Amino acid sequence: MKVLLATDKPLAKAAVDGIRTIVEGAGHELMLLEKYTTPQELYSASECADAMIVRSDKVTKEVISSAKNLKIVVRAGAGYDNLDLAACTEHGVVAMNTPGQNSNAVAELAIGMMISVSRNCFNPGTGSELKNKTIGIHAYGNVGRLVAKLAKGFDMNVIAFDPFVSPEKIINDGVTPVSTLEGLYEKSDFLSLHIPANEQTKKSVGYSLITRMPKGGCIVNTARKEVINEDELLKALEERSDLKYVTDIAADNQSLLNEKFGNRVFATPKKMGAETAEANINSGIAAATQIVKFFSTGDRTFQVNK
Ligand code: 3PG
């Protein structure tokens, strides 16, 4: 089988080497497309692929249609909003992700961004500490849980909202569950976002939630820019000169935000939450292993288009 590793943002060399060892060791062929700049390059590279491994690369219905032999696509990472699941299902392509494999890298970045914003993005001046501040975890999944664990190490008060996780499970981690989203934002000095981008969550974080935050509140977004209502964020930041917004995924209106709000906003130049060698190796190896298992035994664990 031909396995295409297509990454606009290449994985670390050790991860690519690991993927090659697994794929070739199972008798398959690895094809590599890195740093491509046009969707056409992805269409033509995928034409003869039986399997694909991608990161945030957009696997659109055009890609799925041009990849006539495609049987499985694995998103090496957690969020699969870049995969057209309906097109995958329509063409009989199994879509998977590799949940949890890059979570620690994202969680560490969330904490790093909180420290940076608390120290005026390392510009001279008096900053503040994380200790004794309240952090609200919006969605208690793999990344949210790890952010909670790290935040406890900083002596933060950790609270969480997740309607899909039982309060008992959250309490077991020494974290306080909050029963409403509004309540979470009202209590959080830092609000760490971990919701996926889907039809229910897109633009769901806007003015009414953001302005519930206490004085000096800061939204930390290592999830997706799509979950923010950017016009309403702008309005909230305009009206409340104490609020801050730091993100790993630049807003569409990021340059306007930077211009208007200076150190109160920060965006990484390119999404870097999972940009560590460890995360690349973990998620890349998991993706390759899932593909090899799928071809050898039909294993569909982690399928997301059921
Ligand atoms: C994920 O969903 O796994 C993270 O956002 C990482 O995305 P990336 O592989 O594009 O860095």
Coordinates of C-alpha atoms and ligand atoms in Angstrom, one line a residue:
M1 CA 0.0 0.0 0.0
K2 CA 1.1 3.6 -0.6
V3 CA 1.0 5.8 2.5
L4 CA 1.3 9.5 1.9
L5 CA 2.6 11.7 4.7
A6 CA 1.4 15.2 3.7
T7 CA 2.3 18.0 6.0
D8 CA 2.3 21.6 5.1
K9 CA 4.0 22.1 8.5
P10 CA 6.5 19.2 8.5
L11 CA 6.9 16.8 11.4
A12 CA 10.2 16.6 13.2
K13 CA 12.8 14.4 11.4
A14 CA 12.7 11.8 14.1
A15 CA 9.0 11.5 13.7
V16 CA 9.3 11.1 9.9
D17 CA 12.0 8.5 10.4
G18 CA 9.8 6.6 12.9
I19 CA 6.8 6.7 10.6
R20 CA 9.0 5.4 7.7
T21 CA 10.3 2.5 9.9
I22 CA 6.7 1.4 10.8
V23 CA 5.3 1.8 7.3
E24 CA 8.1 0.2 5.5
G25 CA 8.6 -2.4 8.2
A26 CA 5.0 -3.6 7.4
G27 CA 5.8 -3.8 3.7
H28 CA 4.2 -0.6 2.6
E29 CA 5.6 2.4 0.8
L30 CA 6.0 5.9 2.3
M31 CA 5.5 8.9 0.1
L32 CA 6.4 12.4 1.4
L33 CA 4.9 15.8 0.6
E34 CA 6.1 18.5 2.9
K35 CA 5.8 22.3 2.9
Y36 CA 3.6 22.4 -0.1
T37 CA 2.0 25.7 -1.0
T38 CA -1.0 24.9 -3.2
P39 CA -3.9 22.5 -2.8
Q40 CA -3.1 21.2 -6.3
E41 CA 0.1 19.7 -5.0
L42 CA -1.9 17.8 -2.4
Y43 CA -4.4 16.6 -5.0
S44 CA -1.7 15.2 -7.3
A45 CA 0.3 13.7 -4.4
S46 CA -2.8 11.9 -3.1
E47 CA -3.9 10.5 -6.4
C48 CA -2.2 7.2 -5.9
A49 CA -2.3 7.1 -2.1
D50 CA -4.0 4.2 -0.3
A51 CA -3.6 5.9 3.1
M52 CA -2.7 9.4 4.2
I53 CA -1.3 11.0 7.3
V54 CA -1.9 14.7 7.8
R55 CA -1.7 17.4 10.4
S56 CA -3.9 20.5 10.0
D57 CA -3.7 20.0 6.3
K58 CA -7.1 20.5 4.7
V59 CA -8.5 17.2 3.4
T60 CA -11.3 18.6 1.4
K61 CA -13.8 16.8 -0.8
E62 CA -11.6 17.7 -3.7
V63 CA -8.7 15.8 -2.1
I64 CA -10.9 12.9 -1.3
S65 CA -12.3 12.8 -4.9
S66 CA -8.8 12.9 -6.4
A67 CA -7.4 10.2 -4.1
K68 CA -9.2 7.4 -5.9
N69 CA -7.4 4.6 -4.0
L70 CA -7.7 6.2 -0.6
K71 CA -9.0 3.9 2.2
I72 CA -7.9 5.7 5.4
V73 CA -6.8 9.1 6.4
V74 CA -5.3 9.7 9.8
R75 CA -5.0 13.2 11.3
A76 CA -1.8 13.0 13.4
G77 CA -3.3 15.1 16.2
A78 CA -6.5 15.7 18.1
G79 CA -8.7 18.2 16.2
Y80 CA -10.1 16.8 12.9
D81 CA -12.1 19.9 11.8
N82 CA -9.7 19.9 8.8
L83 CA -11.1 16.6 7.5
D84 CA -14.2 16.6 5.4
L85 CA -15.9 13.7 7.2
A86 CA -19.0 13.6 5.0
A87 CA -16.8 13.3 1.9
C88 CA -14.7 10.5 3.6
T89 CA -17.9 8.6 4.5
E90 CA -19.3 9.1 1.0
H91 CA -16.2 7.6 -0.6
G92 CA -15.8 4.8 2.0
V93 CA -12.7 6.4 3.5
V94 CA -12.0 5.7 7.2
A95 CA -11.0 8.9 9.0
M96 CA -9.1 8.7 12.3
N97 CA -7.3 11.0 14.7
T98 CA -4.6 10.3 17.4
P99 CA -6.2 11.6 20.6
G100 CA -4.0 12.5 23.5
Q101 CA -0.7 12.1 21.6
N102 CA 0.2 15.8 21.4
S103 CA -1.8 17.0 24.4
N104 CA 1.1 17.7 26.7
A105 CA 2.8 20.0 24.3
V106 CA -0.4 22.0 23.9
A107 CA -1.0 22.1 27.7
E108 CA 2.6 23.4 28.3
L109 CA 2.1 26.1 25.7
A110 CA -1.1 27.2 27.4
I111 CA 0.7 27.6 30.7
G112 CA 3.7 29.3 28.9
M113 CA 1.3 31.9 27.3
M114 CA -0.3 32.6 30.7
I115 CA 3.1 33.3 32.2
S116 CA 4.1 35.5 29.3
V117 CA 1.0 37.6 29.4
S118 CA 1.3 37.9 33.2
R119 CA 4.8 39.4 32.7
N120 CA 3.7 41.9 30.0
C121 CA 4.9 39.6 27.2
F122 CA 8.4 40.0 28.7
N123 CA 8.4 43.8 28.4
P124 CA 9.8 45.7 31.3
G125 CA 7.2 46.6 34.0
T126 CA 5.5 45.0 37.0
G127 CA 3.7 41.8 36.2
S128 CA 1.8 39.3 38.3
E129 CA 2.0 35.6 39.3
L130 CA -0.2 32.7 38.5
K131 CA -0.2 31.5 42.1
N132 CA -3.7 31.8 43.8
K133 CA -5.3 32.9 40.5
T134 CA -8.3 31.0 39.3
I135 CA -8.1 29.2 36.0
G136 CA -11.2 28.0 34.3
I137 CA -10.9 25.0 31.9
H138 CA -13.5 25.2 29.2
A139 CA -13.8 21.5 28.1
Y140 CA -12.1 18.9 30.3
G141 CA -10.6 16.6 27.6
N142 CA -7.0 15.4 27.1
V143 CA -5.5 18.9 26.9
G144 CA -7.8 20.5 29.5
R145 CA -7.0 17.8 32.1
L146 CA -3.2 18.3 31.6
V147 CA -3.6 22.1 31.8
A148 CA -5.4 21.5 35.1
K149 CA -2.7 19.3 36.4
L150 CA 0.1 21.8 35.5
A151 CA -1.9 24.7 36.9
K152 CA -2.2 22.9 40.2
G153 CA 1.6 22.8 40.3
F154 CA 1.5 26.6 40.2
D155 CA -0.9 26.7 43.2
M156 CA -3.7 28.0 41.0
N157 CA -7.3 27.4 41.9
V158 CA -8.6 25.1 39.1
I159 CA -12.2 25.0 38.0
A160 CA -13.7 23.3 34.9
F161 CA -16.8 23.1 32.9
D162 CA -17.6 20.1 30.6
P163 CA -21.1 18.8 30.2
F164 CA -19.7 15.5 28.7
V165 CA -17.5 14.7 31.8
S166 CA -19.0 13.6 35.1
P167 CA -18.4 16.0 38.0
E168 CA -17.0 13.0 40.0
K169 CA -14.2 12.5 37.5
I170 CA -13.3 16.2 37.7
I171 CA -13.4 16.2 41.5
N172 CA -11.2 13.1 41.6
D173 CA -8.5 15.3 39.9
G174 CA -8.7 17.9 42.7
V175 CA -10.5 20.2 40.3
T176 CA -13.8 22.0 41.0
P177 CA -16.5 21.4 38.5
V178 CA -18.7 24.4 37.6
S179 CA -22.2 23.6 36.5
T180 CA -22.7 26.4 34.0
L181 CA -20.5 28.0 31.3
E182 CA -21.5 31.4 32.5
G183 CA -20.4 30.5 36.0
L184 CA -17.0 29.3 34.7
Y185 CA -16.3 32.6 32.9
E186 CA -17.5 34.7 35.9
K187 CA -15.0 33.0 38.2
S188 CA -11.9 32.7 35.9
D189 CA -8.9 35.0 36.0
F190 CA -7.6 32.9 33.1
L191 CA -9.9 31.0 30.9
S192 CA -8.3 28.2 29.0
L193 CA -10.2 27.1 25.9
H194 CA -10.2 23.4 24.9
I195 CA -13.4 22.9 22.9
P196 CA -13.2 21.5 19.4
A197 CA -14.3 23.5 16.4
N198 CA -17.6 22.1 15.2
E199 CA -21.1 23.3 14.2
Q200 CA -22.1 23.7 17.9
T201 CA -19.0 25.5 19.1
K202 CA -18.0 27.8 16.2
K203 CA -18.3 31.5 17.3
S204 CA -19.7 30.3 20.6
V205 CA -17.3 32.3 22.7
G206 CA -18.3 35.9 22.4
Y207 CA -19.2 39.2 24.2
S208 CA -21.6 37.8 26.7
L209 CA -19.2 35.1 28.0
I210 CA -16.0 37.2 27.7
T211 CA -17.3 40.2 29.6
R212 CA -18.4 38.0 32.5
M213 CA -14.8 37.5 33.4
P214 CA -13.4 39.3 36.5
K215 CA -11.2 42.4 36.3
G216 CA -8.0 41.6 34.5
G217 CA -9.4 38.4 33.0
C218 CA -7.5 36.7 30.2
I219 CA -8.7 34.2 27.5
V220 CA -6.1 31.7 26.5
N221 CA -6.9 30.0 23.2
T222 CA -4.9 27.0 22.2
A223 CA -8.0 25.4 20.6
R224 CA -9.2 26.9 17.4
K225 CA -9.8 30.5 16.2
E226 CA -13.2 29.5 14.8
V227 CA -14.6 29.0 18.3
I228 CA -14.3 32.8 19.0
N229 CA -16.7 35.3 17.7
E230 CA -14.0 37.8 16.7
D231 CA -16.2 40.8 16.2
E232 CA -17.6 40.4 19.7
L233 CA -14.1 39.8 21.1
L234 CA -13.0 43.1 19.6
K235 CA -16.1 44.8 21.2
A236 CA -15.3 43.2 24.6
L237 CA -11.7 44.3 24.5
E238 CA -12.7 47.8 23.5
E239 CA -15.2 48.1 26.3
R240 CA -13.1 46.5 29.0
S241 CA -9.6 47.8 29.0
D242 CA -8.6 45.2 31.6
L243 CA -9.3 42.1 29.5
K244 CA -6.7 40.2 27.6
Y245 CA -6.6 37.6 24.8
V246 CA -3.7 35.3 24.0
T247 CA -3.9 32.8 21.3
D248 CA -2.0 30.1 19.4
I249 CA -4.2 30.6 16.4
A250 CA -4.1 34.2 15.1
A251 CA -7.6 35.7 14.7
D252 CA -8.6 36.8 11.2
N253 CA -8.5 40.4 12.6
Q254 CA -5.3 39.8 14.5
S255 CA -3.4 42.8 13.1
L256 CA -6.3 45.1 14.1
L257 CA -6.3 43.5 17.6
N258 CA -2.5 44.0 17.9
E259 CA -2.7 47.6 16.7
K260 CA -5.6 48.5 19.0
F261 CA -4.7 46.5 22.2
G262 CA -0.8 46.1 22.2
N263 CA 0.4 43.8 25.0
R264 CA -3.2 42.9 26.0
V265 CA -3.3 40.6 23.0
F266 CA -0.8 38.1 21.7
A267 CA -0.8 35.5 18.9
T268 CA 1.9 33.0 18.0
P269 CA 3.1 33.6 14.4
K270 CA 2.0 30.1 13.4
K271 CA 0.1 27.5 15.4
M272 CA 2.8 25.9 17.6
G273 CA 0.9 24.1 20.3
A274 CA 1.9 20.7 19.0
E275 CA 5.3 21.8 17.6
T276 CA 7.6 19.8 19.8
A277 CA 9.7 16.8 18.8
E278 CA 7.9 14.7 21.4
A279 CA 4.4 15.6 20.2
N280 CA 5.4 15.0 16.6
I281 CA 6.9 11.6 17.4
N282 CA 4.0 10.5 19.6
S283 CA 1.3 11.5 17.1
G284 CA 3.2 10.5 14.0
I285 CA 4.1 7.0 15.3
A286 CA 0.5 6.6 16.5
A287 CA -0.9 7.5 13.0
A288 CA 1.5 5.1 11.3
T289 CA 0.7 2.3 13.7
Q290 CA -3.1 2.9 13.3
I291 CA -2.7 2.7 9.5
V292 CA -0.6 -0.5 9.6
K293 CA -3.1 -2.1 12.0
F294 CA -6.0 -1.1 9.8
F295 CA -4.5 -2.7 6.8
S296 CA -3.4 -5.9 8.7
T297 CA -6.5 -6.5 10.9
G298 CA -9.2 -4.0 9.9
D299 CA -8.8 -2.2 13.3
R300 CA -10.9 1.0 13.4
T301 CA -10.1 2.2 16.9
F302 CA -10.1 6.1 16.8
Q303 CA -12.3 6.2 13.7
V304 CA -14.1 9.6 13.8
N305 CA -16.5 9.2 10.8
K306 CA -18.6 6.3 12.2
Ligands
3PG1 C1 -4.3 19.3 17.2 O1 -5.5 19.4 16.9 O2 -3.8 18.2 17.3 C2 -3.4 20.5 17.4 O3 -4.1 21.7 17.1 C3 -2.1 20.4 16.6 O4 -2.3 20.8 15.3 P1 -1.0 20.7 14.2 O5 -0.7 19.3 14.0 O6 -1.5 21.5 13.0 O7 0.1 21.5 14.9

